[in-house]
């Protein structure tokens, strides 16, 4: 071939990487692996084969974990935890730093082993996966170092169970293990059954790095082992990355257990190309979006939305590029697309595509290797937005596409999915791109780039893509809790009646407050409310499932609140405080009548102060700018969840209400608040304050009734984005279980009391629960 021909065809020869060292490591271990528990490898037991998906060859035999193995691992982690935490930030930082150094030293071995086991091109494992793994440990060595000074009120959760998928085996391990151990937790991690080898090599590295025994434990096996970890009673937190289906099961299985939970689930991320985009860059971006790791990426730009006027040109350019993609042995350094992780996954992709009879399919004219699990890069255009392939995760190298006309239509198509992991926007017009980014339902947005990751930038989804963030300061929340022990919550029962009307009281029925109007309960029922002295004070409405629906609908309709400025929300919260204070004596009197004694004035005063606090916070809970190592920055922007449903504290009808309403509103959420069950009247009275404080209709809705009965309809409602409970009814488990419908965020008390008058009653913890961080990567600098 002449040089001229080479330039025209861009064909070049093979450049295979050597697998010798990786095979030597496998052989040195007898090609049979046990688990890594309490600092040592266990004897290899009954198990399963780990294969190279590029040629079907067996690499090693792995051990299927048993309940006893999981138990031993948890015991080891439990025993090691206090000492590891007490080692202190600097001590832990040194260990994480040693891990990072060793990962760097052995990076080629890790990259080769990863490619052999997973099938991803060596170019990717060498240049992306493994460097990011190292970066994660270096970054979190720093977090351990800074923990005492920067997070003085935080402590470790304890033992963390971590379950990871096969698409980025070592990288997902790093995302889980590094933040966990940096904050003083210990871990029991289960790698995916197809890809456990680099986790076992990592165990070896832990020994060399001086990680104390029991701090990192690795148990191999299939989903059944994952379930054992999820259900183990001596684990404080579960972190999971994988399919939405399994994530939902884990949400249900952990409900009511008191375990903390973060879920990183599936996606169907839009990739939006506007007509003024640099089309060649956008085409190249797609190679990274959907052909990176054979499309087996949770945040893959798998749904192309292209502006109508340029669609034909763009598709033509894209097809030309696809035809040049090199598919083949992942160990070849010049390969773009490697092997699908396993024949099972290949079949799942093939079946999904075979079942589709819509649109036009273009498969890149590439020669696939005869052996191994390979699938050609594929584009399907002209699909309707509701087509299964537009809605469901394919998790393979298949891009689906449709067109849009206006930016509004692009946003509406982009958000037409149950997922919300990531999104990509291409436009040379920075005004357009940055006006679209906040409108996208996604945890991560890339502007004129795609699939960028860094340890400093939070990653995670909204909607059914899960909750919690990994990376950055925001990621540490998932591995810490506020210091101090909480007391058990004492049940607050309503006063019993002794007959007779309280002096000065009118026999009237209070109303619910829905959509800015007073509303009778749909069922028409109410209940007598007695003062402490047993005299009848009034009737409180009993809200039903239908009232919940009406209140949620009203809250959904008030979406404009989320677009108001923090400054405006601050004004309204100050106004509420002012109006509450003006009527303070009246509120205090009514609280005293209910509770007996003279605590009313103190509660009113604390409530006014709390409203002031959240008015102050409304324009000060800022985001951040992350210095990521690319030609750009990552903006971390707090966004409201949407509609928050909350069961308020029973013992403090006013302060308990204001303490959840304040942060919800300050961050731009709308709220459906089920007020104190024992003392509903004083809380329902708050509607008069809302009416006179310029709070738009539907932003706050107040319901009274049985917390136990309303827990299910509120927590399972598909249009509610978060549910909190500070109730003394035992509803925590039910709320968590029912929240699995749309994987809404939950924050429940698990029967623990909160000091509403003290520091634990307000502040950043509430604001963080009332918002999600969206990470927006934008070009910046040179
Ligand atoms: P999966 O969600 O079943 O597996 C992920 C991990 O969870 C593995 O370690 C597995 O052993 C474990 N697991 C399975 N069932 C479990 C259970 N009941 N309790 C606890 N742990 C359990 O994903 P799978 O079957 O490997 O792939 C199926 C589909 O899931 C893919 O086609 C893809 O659509 C999606 N997926 C999404 C990922 C993501 O990063 N979002 C990663 C992997 C798969």
XYZ file of N, CA and C and ligand atoms in Angstrom, residues 163-167 190-193 222-223 226-227 230 240-243 246 250 265-266 298 345 393 395, ligand 1:
122
model
N -22.680 -2.978 45.460
C -22.933 -3.942 44.386
C -22.760 -3.216 43.067
N -21.902 -3.766 42.222
C -21.533 -3.011 41.006
C -21.764 -3.840 39.738
N -21.884 -3.163 38.604
C -22.146 -3.848 37.337
C -20.867 -4.183 36.583
N -21.073 -4.690 35.372
C -19.937 -5.208 34.600
C -19.422 -4.235 33.555
N -20.057 -3.090 33.402
C -19.652 -2.253 32.261
C -18.365 -1.462 32.506
N -19.506 -6.492 46.078
C -19.693 -7.619 45.161
C -19.548 -7.131 43.727
N -18.518 -7.612 43.041
C -18.401 -7.243 41.629
C -19.435 -8.018 40.808
N -19.628 -7.616 39.549
C -20.579 -8.334 38.697
C -19.986 -9.698 38.329
N -20.853 -10.663 38.114
C -20.377 -12.029 37.884
C -19.563 -12.185 36.593
N -23.243 -14.182 41.923
C -24.283 -13.588 41.087
C -25.248 -12.717 41.902
N -26.398 -12.449 41.287
C -27.382 -11.581 41.936
C -27.836 -12.084 43.306
N -25.715 -10.632 45.767
C -26.115 -9.229 45.914
C -27.297 -9.118 46.877
N -28.257 -9.991 46.687
C -29.443 -9.962 47.561
C -29.072 -10.218 49.013
N -27.714 -7.086 50.401
C -28.790 -6.106 50.573
C -29.593 -6.405 51.853
N -25.619 0.865 45.073
C -25.822 -0.040 43.946
C -25.702 0.704 42.633
N -25.047 0.104 41.668
C -25.105 0.574 40.277
C -25.521 -0.610 39.427
N -26.520 -0.406 38.587
C -26.986 -1.483 37.721
C -28.327 -1.132 37.112
N -29.107 -2.138 36.827
C -30.368 -1.905 36.119
C -31.429 -1.295 37.031
N -33.428 -3.990 39.035
C -32.828 -4.486 40.284
C -32.799 -3.357 41.324
N -34.109 -3.463 45.181
C -33.260 -3.136 46.336
C -33.940 -2.063 47.191
N -28.799 4.077 38.351
C -29.493 3.091 37.524
C -29.380 3.422 36.038
N -30.343 2.964 35.296
C -30.233 3.061 33.846
C -30.486 4.454 33.299
N -24.244 3.438 31.224
C -25.549 3.868 31.746
C -25.915 5.260 31.230
N -25.816 -10.853 27.008
C -26.075 -9.447 26.698
C -26.216 -9.272 25.185
N -33.734 1.061 27.551
C -32.284 0.990 27.452
C -31.902 -0.246 26.619
N -28.558 -0.881 25.827
C -27.273 -1.238 26.434
C -26.385 -1.984 25.445
P -28.076 -6.096 36.964
O -28.687 -4.869 37.467
O -28.847 -7.361 37.105
O -26.670 -6.346 37.660
C -25.894 -5.395 38.340
C -25.332 -6.000 39.616
O -26.388 -6.321 40.511
C -24.568 -7.293 39.426
O -23.482 -7.316 40.324
C -25.581 -8.357 39.823
O -25.002 -9.552 40.263
C -26.315 -7.673 40.941
N -27.680 -8.146 41.180
C -28.541 -8.754 40.315
N -29.710 -9.007 40.925
C -29.607 -8.547 42.186
C -30.502 -8.484 43.303
N -31.751 -8.950 43.224
N -30.065 -7.926 44.452
C -28.822 -7.422 44.532
N -27.943 -7.451 43.526
C -28.322 -7.993 42.360
O -27.694 -5.906 35.463
P -27.437 -7.061 34.396
O -28.389 -8.189 34.524
O -26.042 -7.418 34.460
O -27.782 -6.313 33.057
C -29.129 -6.215 32.612
C -29.408 -4.851 32.072
O -29.223 -3.899 33.094
C -28.502 -4.382 30.978
O -28.908 -4.808 29.732
C -28.606 -2.914 31.110
O -29.747 -2.458 30.440
C -28.778 -2.691 32.575
N -27.523 -2.314 33.247
C -27.345 -1.021 33.579
C -26.177 -0.630 34.170
C -25.950 0.760 34.545
O -24.822 1.140 34.804
N -26.952 1.575 34.624
C -25.093 -1.561 34.422
C -25.406 -2.908 34.100
C -26.574 -3.245 33.518
